[in-house]
mmCIF file of C-alpha atoms in Angstrom:
data_model
loop_
_atom_site.group_PDB
_atom_site.id
_atom_site.type_symbol
_atom_site.label_atom_id
_atom_site.label_comp_id
_atom_site.label_asym_id
_atom_site.label_seq_id
_atom_site.Cartn_x
_atom_site.Cartn_y
_atom_site.Cartn_z
ATOM 1 C CA UNK A 17 105.896 71.402 84.665
ATOM 2 C CA UNK A 18 103.971 74.072 86.589
ATOM 3 C CA UNK A 19 100.252 73.369 86.953
ATOM 4 C CA UNK A 20 97.483 75.835 86.038
ATOM 5 C CA UNK A 21 94.485 75.197 88.317
ATOM 6 C CA UNK A 22 93.977 78.815 89.445
ATOM 7 C CA UNK A 23 91.793 77.961 92.468
ATOM 8 C CA UNK A 24 94.296 75.413 93.748
ATOM 9 C CA UNK A 25 97.167 77.854 93.164
ATOM 10 C CA UNK A 26 95.326 80.596 95.129
ATOM 11 C CA UNK A 27 94.661 78.157 97.982
ATOM 12 C CA UNK A 28 98.340 77.215 98.060
ATOM 13 C CA UNK A 29 99.453 80.843 98.054
ATOM 14 C CA UNK A 30 96.984 81.622 100.856
ATOM 15 C CA UNK A 31 98.432 78.674 102.769
ATOM 16 C CA UNK A 32 101.932 80.084 102.183
ATOM 17 C CA UNK A 33 100.796 83.383 103.736
ATOM 18 C CA UNK A 34 99.585 81.534 106.817
ATOM 19 C CA UNK A 35 102.877 79.611 107.066
ATOM 20 C CA UNK A 36 104.912 82.810 106.703
ATOM 21 C CA UNK A 37 102.923 84.487 109.477
ATOM 22 C CA UNK A 38 103.121 81.518 111.824
ATOM 23 C CA UNK A 39 106.603 80.149 111.160
ATOM 24 C CA UNK A 40 108.513 82.889 109.384
ATOM 25 C CA UNK A 41 110.315 82.695 106.067
ATOM 26 C CA UNK A 42 112.566 79.866 107.271
ATOM 27 C CA UNK A 43 109.498 77.723 107.920
ATOM 28 C CA UNK A 44 108.121 78.252 104.426
ATOM 29 C CA UNK A 45 108.651 74.944 102.676
ATOM 30 C CA UNK A 46 106.587 73.183 100.059
ATOM 31 C CA UNK A 47 105.797 70.521 102.653
ATOM 32 C CA UNK A 48 104.575 73.134 105.173
ATOM 33 C CA UNK A 49 102.384 74.724 102.493
ATOM 34 C CA UNK A 50 100.933 71.337 101.530
ATOM 35 C CA UNK A 51 100.137 70.650 105.190
ATOM 36 C CA UNK A 52 98.538 74.071 105.744
ATOM 37 C CA UNK A 53 96.465 73.740 102.560
ATOM 38 C CA UNK A 54 95.473 70.169 103.475
ATOM 39 C CA UNK A 55 96.555 68.809 100.093
ATOM 40 C CA UNK A 56 98.610 65.725 99.236
ATOM 41 C CA UNK A 57 102.381 65.968 99.737
ATOM 42 C CA UNK A 58 104.131 67.286 96.645
ATOM 43 C CA UNK A 59 101.223 69.447 95.478
ATOM 44 C CA UNK A 60 102.921 72.830 96.048
ATOM 45 C CA UNK A 61 106.028 71.722 94.160
ATOM 46 C CA UNK A 62 103.791 71.077 91.141
ATOM 47 C CA UNK A 63 102.524 74.679 91.189
ATOM 48 C CA UNK A 64 105.649 76.728 91.891
ATOM 49 C CA UNK A 65 108.968 76.639 90.089
ATOM 50 C CA UNK A 66 110.908 77.125 93.326
ATOM 51 C CA UNK A 67 110.740 78.710 96.769
ATOM 52 C CA UNK A 68 111.457 82.206 95.385
ATOM 53 C CA UNK A 69 108.454 81.844 93.086
ATOM 54 C CA UNK A 70 106.303 80.915 96.091
ATOM 55 C CA UNK A 71 107.638 83.854 98.157
ATOM 56 C CA UNK A 72 106.992 86.307 95.330
ATOM 57 C CA UNK A 73 103.471 85.056 94.693
ATOM 58 C CA UNK A 74 102.673 85.176 98.409
ATOM 59 C CA UNK A 75 103.676 88.848 98.497
ATOM 60 C CA UNK A 76 101.532 89.660 95.475
ATOM 61 C CA UNK A 77 98.562 87.806 96.974
ATOM 62 C CA UNK A 78 98.754 89.772 100.244
ATOM 63 C CA UNK A 79 98.483 93.041 98.320
ATOM 64 C CA UNK A 80 95.607 91.625 96.303
ATOM 65 C CA UNK A 81 93.717 90.666 99.461
ATOM 66 C CA UNK A 82 94.398 94.017 101.149
ATOM 67 C CA UNK A 83 92.832 95.981 98.304
ATOM 68 C CA UNK A 84 89.438 97.454 99.295
ATOM 69 C CA UNK A 85 86.402 95.964 97.586
ATOM 70 C CA UNK A 86 84.403 97.882 94.993
ATOM 71 C CA UNK A 87 81.637 98.777 97.458
ATOM 72 C CA UNK A 88 84.164 100.416 99.787
ATOM 73 C CA UNK A 89 85.763 102.339 96.918
ATOM 74 C CA UNK A 90 82.355 103.515 95.660
ATOM 75 C CA UNK A 91 81.375 104.686 99.159
ATOM 76 C CA UNK A 92 84.679 106.520 99.556
ATOM 77 C CA UNK A 93 84.180 108.313 96.244
ATOM 78 C CA UNK A 94 80.894 109.780 97.456
ATOM 79 C CA UNK A 95 82.178 110.732 100.915
ATOM 80 C CA UNK A 96 83.037 114.271 101.971
ATOM 81 C CA UNK A 97 86.250 116.022 101.025
ATOM 82 C CA UNK A 98 87.424 117.315 104.386
ATOM 83 C CA UNK A 99 89.874 116.209 107.060
ATOM 84 C CA UNK A 100 87.147 114.537 109.139
ATOM 85 C CA UNK A 101 86.374 112.287 106.181
ATOM 86 C CA UNK A 102 90.097 111.709 105.716
ATOM 87 C CA UNK A 103 90.372 110.598 109.351
ATOM 88 C CA UNK A 104 87.502 108.149 108.870
ATOM 89 C CA UNK A 105 89.085 106.757 105.692
ATOM 90 C CA UNK A 106 92.412 106.238 107.472
ATOM 91 C CA UNK A 107 90.717 104.516 110.415
ATOM 92 C CA UNK A 108 88.994 102.167 107.980
ATOM 93 C CA UNK A 109 92.316 101.515 106.254
ATOM 94 C CA UNK A 110 94.072 100.666 109.525
ATOM 95 C CA UNK A 111 91.156 98.418 110.545
ATOM 96 C CA UNK A 112 91.129 96.633 107.158
ATOM 97 C CA UNK A 113 94.868 95.978 107.178
ATOM 98 C CA UNK A 114 94.975 95.002 110.865
ATOM 99 C CA UNK A 115 92.083 92.577 110.357
ATOM 100 C CA UNK A 116 94.242 90.610 107.886
ATOM 101 C CA UNK A 117 96.824 89.964 110.589
ATOM 102 C CA UNK A 118 98.484 86.959 108.962
ATOM 103 C CA UNK A 119 98.798 88.788 105.650
ATOM 104 C CA UNK A 120 100.545 91.771 107.169
ATOM 105 C CA UNK A 121 102.841 89.585 109.275
ATOM 106 C CA UNK A 122 103.664 87.609 106.127
ATOM 107 C CA UNK A 123 104.572 90.884 104.394
ATOM 108 C CA UNK A 124 106.924 91.744 107.249
ATOM 109 C CA UNK A 125 108.563 88.331 106.878
ATOM 110 C CA UNK A 126 108.868 88.872 103.124
ATOM 111 C CA UNK A 127 110.516 92.254 103.678
ATOM 112 C CA UNK A 128 113.067 90.703 106.001
ATOM 113 C CA UNK A 129 113.684 87.872 103.535
ATOM 114 C CA UNK A 130 114.112 90.465 100.763
ATOM 115 C CA UNK A 131 117.214 91.780 102.541
ATOM 116 C CA UNK A 132 118.832 88.425 101.672
ATOM 117 C CA UNK A 133 117.237 87.770 98.272
ATOM 118 C CA UNK A 134 117.889 90.418 95.612
ATOM 119 C CA UNK A 135 115.218 89.016 93.276
ATOM 120 C CA UNK A 136 112.548 89.214 95.957
ATOM 121 C CA UNK A 137 113.766 92.682 96.948
ATOM 122 C CA UNK A 138 113.368 93.878 93.355
ATOM 123 C CA UNK A 139 109.832 92.477 93.127
ATOM 124 C CA UNK A 140 108.761 93.935 96.484
ATOM 125 C CA UNK A 141 110.374 97.303 95.737
ATOM 126 C CA UNK A 142 108.463 97.567 92.473
ATOM 127 C CA UNK A 143 105.221 96.469 94.142
ATOM 128 C CA UNK A 144 105.533 98.962 97.013
ATOM 129 C CA UNK A 145 106.436 101.786 94.615
ATOM 130 C CA UNK A 146 103.354 100.950 92.534
ATOM 131 C CA UNK A 147 101.236 100.884 95.697
ATOM 132 C CA UNK A 148 102.516 104.290 96.845
ATOM 133 C CA UNK A 149 101.963 105.772 93.371
ATOM 134 C CA UNK A 150 98.427 104.329 93.246
ATOM 135 C CA UNK A 151 97.642 105.782 96.677
ATOM 136 C CA UNK A 152 98.945 109.196 95.647
ATOM 137 C CA UNK A 153 96.989 109.090 92.371
ATOM 138 C CA UNK A 154 93.805 108.009 94.168
ATOM 139 C CA UNK A 155 94.269 110.792 96.694
ATOM 140 C CA UNK A 156 94.843 113.441 94.033
ATOM 141 C CA UNK A 157 91.756 112.316 92.116
ATOM 142 C CA UNK A 158 89.628 112.197 95.277
ATOM 143 C CA UNK A 159 89.723 115.907 96.057
ATOM 144 C CA UNK A 160 90.689 115.250 99.674
ATOM 145 C CA UNK A 161 92.892 117.860 101.345
ATOM 146 C CA UNK A 162 96.656 117.459 101.443
ATOM 147 C CA UNK A 163 99.302 116.644 98.894
ATOM 148 C CA UNK A 164 101.456 113.724 97.753
ATOM 149 C CA UNK A 165 103.915 114.243 100.606
ATOM 150 C CA UNK A 166 101.082 113.975 103.132
ATOM 151 C CA UNK A 167 99.993 110.666 101.591
ATOM 152 C CA UNK A 168 103.537 109.286 101.796
ATOM 153 C CA UNK A 169 103.962 110.423 105.404
ATOM 154 C CA UNK A 170 100.640 108.856 106.376
ATOM 155 C CA UNK A 171 101.667 105.593 104.714
ATOM 156 C CA UNK A 172 104.842 105.540 106.804
ATOM 157 C CA UNK A 173 103.155 106.549 110.068
ATOM 158 C CA UNK A 174 100.169 104.243 109.758
ATOM 159 C CA UNK A 175 102.247 101.262 108.634
ATOM 160 C CA UNK A 176 104.221 101.418 111.852
ATOM 161 C CA UNK A 177 101.040 101.840 113.896
ATOM 162 C CA UNK A 178 99.735 98.664 112.241
ATOM 163 C CA UNK A 179 102.999 96.839 113.029
ATOM 164 C CA UNK A 180 102.617 97.920 116.665
ATOM 165 C CA UNK A 181 99.013 96.661 116.777
ATOM 166 C CA UNK A 182 99.869 93.298 115.230
ATOM 167 C CA UNK A 183 103.096 92.529 117.043
ATOM 168 C CA UNK A 184 102.608 94.214 120.427
ATOM 169 C CA UNK A 185 98.840 94.744 120.663
ATOM 170 C CA UNK A 186 98.912 95.886 124.288
ATOM 171 C CA UNK A 187 101.069 98.969 123.633
ATOM 172 C CA UNK A 188 98.070 101.056 122.494
ATOM 173 C CA UNK A 189 94.400 100.529 123.199
ATOM 174 C CA UNK A 190 91.882 100.691 120.377
ATOM 175 C CA UNK A 191 90.849 104.159 121.567
ATOM 176 C CA UNK A 192 94.478 105.318 121.556
ATOM 177 C CA UNK A 193 94.896 103.905 118.056
ATOM 178 C CA UNK A 194 91.907 105.941 116.851
ATOM 179 C CA UNK A 195 93.313 109.076 118.478
ATOM 180 C CA UNK A 196 96.714 108.445 116.890
ATOM 181 C CA UNK A 197 95.143 108.090 113.439
ATOM 182 C CA UNK A 198 93.220 111.322 113.984
ATOM 183 C CA UNK A 199 96.345 113.151 115.163
ATOM 184 C CA UNK A 200 98.386 111.842 112.225
ATOM 185 C CA UNK A 201 95.860 113.154 109.710
ATOM 186 C CA UNK A 202 95.393 116.472 111.517
ATOM 187 C CA UNK A 203 99.131 117.101 111.837
ATOM 188 C CA UNK A 204 100.263 115.822 108.447
ATOM 189 C CA UNK A 205 97.433 116.835 106.116
ATOM 190 C CA UNK A 206 97.624 120.552 105.446
ATOM 191 C CA UNK A 207 94.558 121.708 103.508
ATOM 192 C CA UNK A 208 95.435 123.277 100.174
ATOM 193 C CA UNK A 209 99.175 123.113 100.898
ATOM 194 C CA UNK A 210 101.762 123.275 98.124
ATOM 195 C CA UNK A 211 102.764 119.958 96.593
ATOM 196 C CA UNK A 212 106.012 118.927 98.278
ATOM 197 C CA UNK A 213 106.607 115.443 96.866
#
């Protein structure tokens, strides 16, 4: 029987994220999660039906933790509507995602594991599609320049920049990263361009 203590479940899922980032998907066992969460042996197996359930919930939790808080969203809504503001928003996004290093590394592990697990692939595909659609919808409602295609291209470009920063942090300095974000926005976001999605 699966247990329902939501705080304990969240702590176990957070521990699973840490295990994924440190040991990879092969190292993700109920025992490793119990150890990381500092709970008695057998606790994780009481909260998750199986390893796939744990993997899926870890992926969902990463996205939950990467979401900006309400204060950030409110500030963004009152910000300017030009490319300079867009650059600042993208820098903040890259900083926020890169600051949750273990979460992003766990997502990379989950994506690799999804190539071998069709159920996980289906869940991640749906989640990423929803995330892209939400980003496009937010962008369109924001009044910022550019179109849906620009949003999708920035997602692709900035995701790889984040991977570079987290896996090989000495490739680009922080200043170079900021310049790359600026260049990506300036070259991809065409003010008042036709919608090309």
